[in-house]
């Protein structure tokens, strides 16, 4: 119920109660007069009282209706309209971020005006701190991007040097050392690549090339590429598609980016699952979306890590002891890419046994 309807109703009820009291006293008076005066005089007085009663009731009725209308209009003008306008301005700010001035409140009560002023000063503080956050975030992105670019050139030099060294006459021990250095160098190049990706995505510089993508074909390709890694970790890697190839709709995606996300999820599945375990990938279409699930029978995600694994640089303790190498950047980038596609990336613990299922959802193309 609106504030003015409420006040008008209260007004009407109060007047009805007052009217009932007046009518009750007049009725009481009529009975008293009847018992005190001779019958003919009493009758005359009774008739006059009855007329008075009717006029009184009609007058009170008209008066209460007029009063209720006046209250309705005045409260609407003074209170309800300014409050509604304020709520509209707040809604616009909350949904679009656009701040328009609160109009038409000069006649409103002092309290409403001071509410509008408080709202405006609150928003200007929010704007200042939002701008500061944006500046800090841009500086951070710029810094990461510059640092990553600076690291890339010497890293490439080191890689070339190691490749040249590999061709020399080396002892078995030296070959092992060079290979280990090469593999660490590869990890470092991957981290630098991810840092560059982060700054590009966060600064909005990354341009996605959306096109219809056949998820079935993409998953076949990715799973095949992972076969050697899975075999070397004694993991059984499967891709089971719950729908026929022809019925699984294409998704709207940037092929390379989604391939990157899938690589990341499957690699995590393989690396965080003890030997003898399974990583099963499945795809299913529902409600204009395709859901791709990567389910492993691995170490799982402990409760203390659940809220953090999508944070930048976060690595679970168990994960670090299982797999020393890792940056804690993969899932952060993967989720950003998923949401930039209008999809999502989430995970849940397996119900029937150990391990985790990551679910990537993507919108259907067209
Ligand atoms: P990284 O794997 O390099 O540590 P990610 O961003 O890919 O970085 O993952 C962040 C953290 O999420 C991991 O360190 C690990 O704690 C957890 N995690 C990711 N995938 C899995 C998985 N399949 N099983 C268990 N933990 C996982």
Coordinates of C-alpha atoms and ligand atoms in Angstrom, one line a residue:
X1 CA 0.0 0.0 0.0
X2 CA 1.4 3.4 -0.9
X3 CA 2.1 6.0 1.9
X4 CA -0.7 8.4 0.7
X5 CA -3.3 5.6 0.4
X6 CA -2.4 4.5 3.9
X7 CA -2.8 8.1 5.3
X8 CA -6.1 8.6 3.5
X9 CA -7.4 5.3 4.9
X10 CA -6.2 6.3 8.4
X11 CA -8.1 9.6 7.9
X12 CA -11.2 7.9 6.8
X13 CA -11.2 5.4 9.7
X14 CA -10.6 8.2 12.2
X15 CA -13.6 10.2 10.8
X16 CA -15.8 7.1 10.8
X17 CA -15.0 6.5 14.4
X18 CA -15.8 10.2 15.3
X19 CA -19.0 9.9 13.3
X20 CA -20.0 6.7 15.1
X21 CA -19.5 8.5 18.5
X22 CA -21.6 11.5 17.5
X23 CA -24.4 9.2 16.2
X24 CA -24.2 7.1 19.3
X25 CA -24.7 10.2 21.6
X26 CA -27.6 11.5 19.5
X27 CA -29.3 8.1 19.7
X28 CA -28.7 8.1 23.5
X29 CA -30.2 11.6 23.7
X30 CA -33.3 10.4 21.9
X31 CA -34.0 7.6 24.3
X32 CA -33.4 9.9 27.3
X33 CA -35.8 12.5 25.9
X34 CA -38.4 9.8 25.2
X35 CA -38.5 8.8 28.8
X36 CA -38.4 12.3 30.4
X37 CA -40.9 14.4 28.3
X38 CA -44.6 14.0 27.5
X39 CA -45.2 11.8 24.5
X40 CA -46.3 14.6 21.9
X41 CA -43.3 16.9 22.7
X42 CA -41.0 13.9 22.8
X43 CA -42.2 12.9 19.3
X44 CA -41.6 16.4 17.9
X45 CA -38.1 16.5 19.4
X46 CA -37.4 13.0 18.1
X47 CA -38.3 14.0 14.6
X48 CA -36.0 17.0 14.7
X49 CA -33.2 14.9 16.2
X50 CA -33.7 12.3 13.4
X51 CA -33.3 15.0 10.8
X52 CA -30.3 16.3 12.6
X53 CA -28.9 12.8 12.7
X54 CA -29.4 12.3 8.9
X55 CA -27.8 15.7 8.1
X56 CA -25.0 15.1 10.5
X57 CA -24.2 11.7 9.0
X58 CA -24.4 13.0 5.4
X59 CA -22.2 16.1 6.3
X60 CA -19.7 13.9 8.0
X61 CA -19.6 11.5 5.1
X62 CA -19.0 14.2 2.5
X63 CA -16.4 15.9 4.8
X64 CA -14.5 12.7 5.3
X65 CA -14.4 11.9 1.5
X66 CA -13.2 15.4 0.7
X67 CA -10.6 15.3 3.5
X68 CA -9.3 11.9 2.4
X69 CA -8.9 13.2 -1.2
X70 CA -7.1 16.3 0.1
X71 CA -4.8 14.1 2.2
X72 CA -4.2 11.8 -0.7
X73 CA -3.2 14.6 -3.1
X74 CA -1.2 16.6 -0.5
X75 CA 0.8 13.6 0.7
X76 CA 1.4 12.5 -2.8
X77 CA 2.7 15.9 -3.8
X78 CA 4.8 16.5 -0.7
X79 CA 6.1 13.0 0.2
X80 CA 5.3 10.1 -2.2
X81 CA 6.3 11.8 -5.5
X82 CA 9.7 13.1 -4.2
X83 CA 10.4 9.7 -2.6
X84 CA 9.5 7.9 -5.8
X85 CA 11.7 10.3 -7.8
X86 CA 14.6 9.6 -5.4
X87 CA 14.1 5.8 -5.8
X88 CA 14.1 6.3 -9.6
X89 CA 17.4 8.1 -9.5
X90 CA 18.9 5.4 -7.2
X91 CA 17.6 2.7 -9.5
X92 CA 19.1 4.4 -12.6
X93 CA 22.4 4.7 -10.8
X94 CA 22.4 1.1 -9.7
X95 CA 21.6 -0.3 -13.1
X96 CA 23.4 2.0 -15.5
X97 CA 25.9 3.9 -13.3
X98 CA 24.4 7.2 -14.6
X99 CA 23.8 9.8 -11.9
X100 CA 21.0 12.3 -12.8
X101 CA 19.9 15.1 -10.4
X102 CA 17.0 14.4 -8.1
X103 CA 14.3 16.7 -9.6
X104 CA 11.2 18.3 -8.2
X105 CA 11.9 18.0 -4.5
X106 CA 12.2 21.6 -3.5
X107 CA 8.6 21.5 -2.0
X108 CA 9.3 18.2 -0.2
X109 CA 9.7 18.1 3.6
X110 CA 13.2 18.8 5.0
X111 CA 13.8 15.1 5.8
X112 CA 13.2 14.0 2.2
X113 CA 15.5 16.8 0.9
X114 CA 18.3 15.8 3.3
X115 CA 17.9 12.2 2.3
X116 CA 18.4 13.3 -1.4
X117 CA 21.5 15.3 -0.3
X118 CA 22.9 12.4 1.6
X119 CA 22.4 10.1 -1.4
X120 CA 24.2 12.5 -3.7
X121 CA 27.2 12.9 -1.3
X122 CA 27.3 9.1 -0.8
X123 CA 27.4 8.6 -4.6
X124 CA 30.1 11.2 -5.1
X125 CA 32.2 9.4 -2.5
X126 CA 31.5 6.1 -4.3
X127 CA 32.5 7.7 -7.6
X128 CA 35.8 9.0 -6.2
X129 CA 36.8 5.7 -4.7
X130 CA 35.7 3.9 -7.9
X131 CA 37.9 6.1 -10.0
X132 CA 40.8 5.6 -7.6
X133 CA 40.2 1.8 -7.9
X134 CA 40.2 2.0 -11.7
X135 CA 43.4 4.1 -11.7
X136 CA 45.2 1.6 -9.4
X137 CA 43.9 -1.3 -11.4
X138 CA 45.1 0.3 -14.7
X139 CA 48.5 1.0 -13.1
X140 CA 48.7 -2.6 -12.0
X141 CA 47.8 -3.9 -15.4
X142 CA 50.3 -1.6 -17.0
X143 CA 53.0 -2.7 -14.6
X144 CA 52.2 -6.4 -15.2
X145 CA 52.2 -5.9 -18.9
X146 CA 55.5 -4.0 -18.9
X147 CA 57.2 -6.5 -16.6
X148 CA 55.9 -9.4 -18.7
X149 CA 57.2 -7.8 -21.9
X150 CA 60.6 -7.2 -20.3
X151 CA 60.8 -10.8 -19.2
X152 CA 59.9 -12.2 -22.6
X153 CA 63.0 -11.1 -24.5
X154 CA 65.7 -12.5 -22.1
X155 CA 63.6 -15.7 -21.8
X156 CA 63.7 -16.2 -25.5
X157 CA 67.5 -15.6 -25.4
X158 CA 67.9 -18.2 -22.6
X159 CA 65.8 -20.7 -24.6
X160 CA 67.9 -20.3 -27.7
X161 CA 71.1 -20.6 -25.7
X162 CA 69.8 -23.8 -24.1
X163 CA 68.8 -25.2 -27.5
X164 CA 72.3 -24.4 -28.8
X165 CA 73.9 -26.0 -25.8
X166 CA 71.8 -29.2 -26.3
X167 CA 73.5 -29.7 -29.6
X168 CA 77.0 -29.7 -28.0
X169 CA 78.8 -32.8 -26.8
X170 CA 77.4 -33.1 -23.3
X171 CA 77.7 -35.7 -20.5
X172 CA 74.5 -37.5 -19.5
X173 CA 74.3 -35.3 -16.4
X174 CA 74.7 -32.1 -18.4
X175 CA 71.9 -33.2 -20.8
X176 CA 69.6 -33.8 -17.8
X177 CA 70.4 -30.4 -16.5
X178 CA 69.9 -28.6 -19.8
X179 CA 66.6 -30.4 -20.2
X180 CA 65.4 -29.5 -16.8
X181 CA 66.4 -25.8 -17.5
X182 CA 64.5 -26.0 -20.8
X183 CA 61.4 -27.4 -19.1
X184 CA 61.5 -24.7 -16.3
X185 CA 62.0 -22.1 -19.1
X186 CA 58.9 -23.4 -20.8
X187 CA 56.9 -23.0 -17.6
X188 CA 58.3 -19.5 -17.2
X189 CA 57.3 -18.6 -20.8
X190 CA 53.8 -19.9 -20.0
X191 CA 53.5 -17.7 -16.9
X192 CA 54.7 -14.7 -18.8
X193 CA 52.1 -15.5 -21.5
X194 CA 49.4 -15.7 -18.9
X195 CA 50.5 -12.4 -17.4
X196 CA 50.3 -10.8 -20.8
X197 CA 46.8 -12.4 -21.3
X198 CA 45.7 -11.0 -17.9
X199 CA 46.7 -7.5 -18.7
X200 CA 45.2 -7.6 -22.1
X201 CA 41.9 -9.0 -20.8
X202 CA 41.7 -6.7 -17.8
X203 CA 42.4 -3.6 -19.9
X204 CA 39.8 -4.6 -22.4
X205 CA 42.5 -4.8 -25.1
X206 CA 41.8 -8.4 -25.9
X207 CA 39.6 -8.7 -28.9
X208 CA 37.6 -12.0 -29.0
X209 CA 36.9 -13.5 -32.4
X210 CA 33.5 -15.0 -31.9
X211 CA 32.3 -17.7 -34.3
X212 CA 30.2 -20.8 -34.2
X213 CA 32.4 -23.6 -32.8
X214 CA 31.8 -27.3 -32.9
X215 CA 32.5 -28.3 -29.4
X216 CA 32.6 -32.0 -30.2
X217 CA 35.4 -31.5 -32.8
X218 CA 37.3 -29.1 -30.4
X219 CA 37.1 -31.6 -27.5
X220 CA 38.2 -34.4 -29.7
X221 CA 41.3 -32.3 -30.7
X222 CA 42.1 -31.2 -27.1
X223 CA 41.6 -34.7 -25.6
X224 CA 43.8 -36.2 -28.3
X225 CA 46.6 -33.7 -27.5
X226 CA 46.4 -34.6 -23.8
X227 CA 46.7 -38.4 -24.4
X228 CA 50.5 -38.5 -23.9
X229 CA 50.5 -36.4 -20.7
X230 CA 47.6 -38.5 -19.3
X231 CA 49.4 -41.7 -20.2
X232 CA 52.7 -40.5 -18.5
X233 CA 50.7 -39.8 -15.3
X234 CA 48.8 -43.1 -15.6
X235 CA 45.5 -41.4 -15.9
X236 CA 42.6 -42.7 -18.1
X237 CA 41.3 -39.8 -20.1
X238 CA 37.9 -40.1 -21.8
X239 CA 35.6 -37.9 -23.8
X240 CA 32.0 -39.1 -23.7
X241 CA 29.5 -37.0 -25.4
X242 CA 26.0 -37.4 -24.0
X243 CA 24.4 -36.2 -27.3
X244 CA 25.1 -37.4 -30.8
X245 CA 27.6 -35.3 -32.7
X246 CA 24.8 -33.9 -34.9
X247 CA 22.5 -32.8 -32.0
X248 CA 25.1 -31.0 -29.9
X249 CA 24.7 -27.4 -31.0
X250 CA 27.6 -25.2 -32.0
X251 CA 28.6 -22.6 -29.4
X252 CA 29.4 -18.9 -29.9
X253 CA 33.1 -18.8 -29.0
X254 CA 36.6 -17.7 -29.7
X255 CA 38.1 -21.0 -30.8
X256 CA 41.6 -20.4 -29.5
X257 CA 40.5 -18.9 -26.2
X258 CA 38.1 -21.7 -25.4
X259 CA 40.7 -24.3 -26.4
X260 CA 43.0 -22.6 -23.9
X261 CA 40.3 -22.9 -21.2
X262 CA 39.7 -26.6 -21.9
X263 CA 43.5 -27.2 -22.0
X264 CA 43.8 -25.6 -18.6
X265 CA 40.9 -27.6 -17.1
X266 CA 42.0 -30.9 -18.5
X267 CA 45.7 -30.3 -17.5
X268 CA 44.6 -29.5 -13.9
X269 CA 42.4 -32.7 -13.9
X270 CA 45.4 -34.8 -15.0
X271 CA 48.0 -33.1 -12.7
X272 CA 45.8 -33.1 -9.6
X273 CA 44.7 -36.7 -9.9
X274 CA 46.9 -39.5 -8.5
X275 CA 48.0 -42.3 -10.8
X276 CA 45.3 -44.8 -11.7
X277 CA 42.6 -42.2 -11.6
X278 CA 40.3 -40.9 -14.3
X279 CA 39.5 -37.7 -16.1
X280 CA 36.3 -37.8 -17.9
X281 CA 35.1 -35.1 -20.2
X282 CA 31.5 -34.8 -21.3
X283 CA 29.4 -32.3 -23.2
X284 CA 25.7 -31.7 -23.1
X285 CA 23.3 -29.1 -24.5
X286 CA 20.4 -27.6 -22.5
X287 CA 18.5 -24.3 -22.4
X288 CA 20.4 -22.5 -25.2
X289 CA 23.7 -23.5 -23.6
X290 CA 26.3 -26.2 -23.9
X291 CA 27.7 -27.6 -20.7
X292 CA 31.2 -29.1 -20.8
X293 CA 32.2 -31.0 -17.8
X294 CA 35.7 -32.1 -16.8
X295 CA 35.4 -34.6 -14.0
X296 CA 38.4 -36.1 -12.2
X297 CA 38.9 -38.5 -9.4
X298 CA 41.7 -36.4 -7.9
X299 CA 42.7 -34.7 -4.7
X300 CA 39.5 -32.6 -4.6
X301 CA 39.3 -29.0 -3.4
X302 CA 39.3 -28.6 0.4
X303 CA 36.7 -26.3 2.0
X304 CA 39.3 -23.6 2.8
X305 CA 40.2 -23.3 -0.9
X306 CA 36.7 -23.3 -2.3
X307 CA 36.2 -19.5 -2.2
X308 CA 39.7 -18.8 -3.5
X309 CA 40.6 -21.0 -6.4
X310 CA 39.4 -18.4 -9.0
X311 CA 41.6 -15.7 -7.4
X312 CA 44.7 -14.6 -9.1
X313 CA 47.9 -16.5 -8.0
X314 CA 45.9 -18.7 -5.6
X315 CA 47.2 -22.2 -5.2
X316 CA 45.8 -24.7 -2.8
X317 CA 48.2 -26.2 -0.2
X318 CA 47.4 -29.8 -1.3
X319 CA 47.8 -28.8 -4.9
X320 CA 51.2 -27.3 -4.3
X321 CA 52.5 -30.5 -2.6
X322 CA 51.0 -32.6 -5.4
X323 CA 52.2 -30.4 -8.2
X324 CA 55.0 -28.0 -7.4
X325 CA 55.0 -26.1 -10.7
X326 CA 52.0 -23.9 -11.3
X327 CA 51.1 -20.2 -11.3
X328 CA 47.6 -20.1 -9.8
X329 CA 46.6 -18.0 -12.8
X330 CA 44.9 -20.6 -15.0
X331 CA 41.4 -20.7 -13.4
X332 CA 41.3 -16.9 -13.0
X333 CA 41.9 -16.4 -16.7
X334 CA 39.7 -19.3 -17.7
X335 CA 36.7 -17.9 -15.7
X336 CA 37.3 -14.4 -17.1
X337 CA 37.2 -15.9 -20.6
X338 CA 34.1 -17.9 -19.9
X339 CA 32.2 -14.9 -18.5
X340 CA 33.4 -12.7 -21.4
X341 CA 31.7 -15.3 -23.7
X342 CA 28.4 -14.8 -21.7
X343 CA 29.0 -18.2 -20.1
X344 CA 30.4 -19.4 -16.8
X345 CA 32.9 -21.6 -15.1
X346 CA 32.2 -23.4 -11.9
X347 CA 33.1 -26.5 -9.9
X348 CA 31.6 -29.0 -7.5
X349 CA 32.9 -31.9 -5.5
X350 CA 32.0 -35.3 -6.9
X351 CA 29.1 -36.8 -4.9
X352 CA 29.9 -40.4 -5.5
X353 CA 33.6 -40.3 -4.7
X354 CA 36.8 -38.3 -4.5
X355 CA 37.6 -35.6 -7.0
X356 CA 36.1 -32.5 -8.6
X357 CA 33.9 -31.6 -11.6
X358 CA 34.5 -28.4 -13.4
X359 CA 31.6 -27.2 -15.6
X360 CA 32.1 -24.7 -18.4
X361 CA 28.9 -23.3 -19.9
X362 CA 28.8 -21.5 -23.2
X363 CA 26.0 -19.9 -25.1
X364 CA 24.7 -21.7 -28.2
X365 CA 25.6 -19.9 -31.5
X366 CA 23.0 -18.0 -33.5
Ligands
LIG1 P1 47.6 -23.8 -10.9 O1 47.0 -25.1 -11.4 O2 48.7 -23.3 -11.7 O3 47.9 -23.8 -9.4 P2 44.9 -22.8 -11.4 O4 44.4 -21.4 -11.5 O5 44.7 -23.6 -12.6 O6 46.4 -22.7 -11.1 O7 44.3 -23.5 -10.2 C1 44.2 -22.8 -9.0 C2 44.1 -23.8 -7.8 O8 42.8 -24.5 -7.9 C3 45.1 -24.9 -7.9 O9 46.3 -24.5 -7.3 C4 44.4 -26.0 -7.0 O10 44.5 -25.7 -5.7 C5 43.0 -25.8 -7.4 N1 42.5 -26.8 -8.5 C6 42.3 -26.5 -9.8 N2 41.9 -27.5 -10.5 C7 41.8 -28.5 -9.6 C8 41.5 -29.9 -9.7 N3 41.1 -30.5 -10.9 N4 41.5 -30.6 -8.6 C9 41.9 -30.1 -7.4 N5 42.3 -28.8 -7.2 C10 42.2 -28.0 -8.3

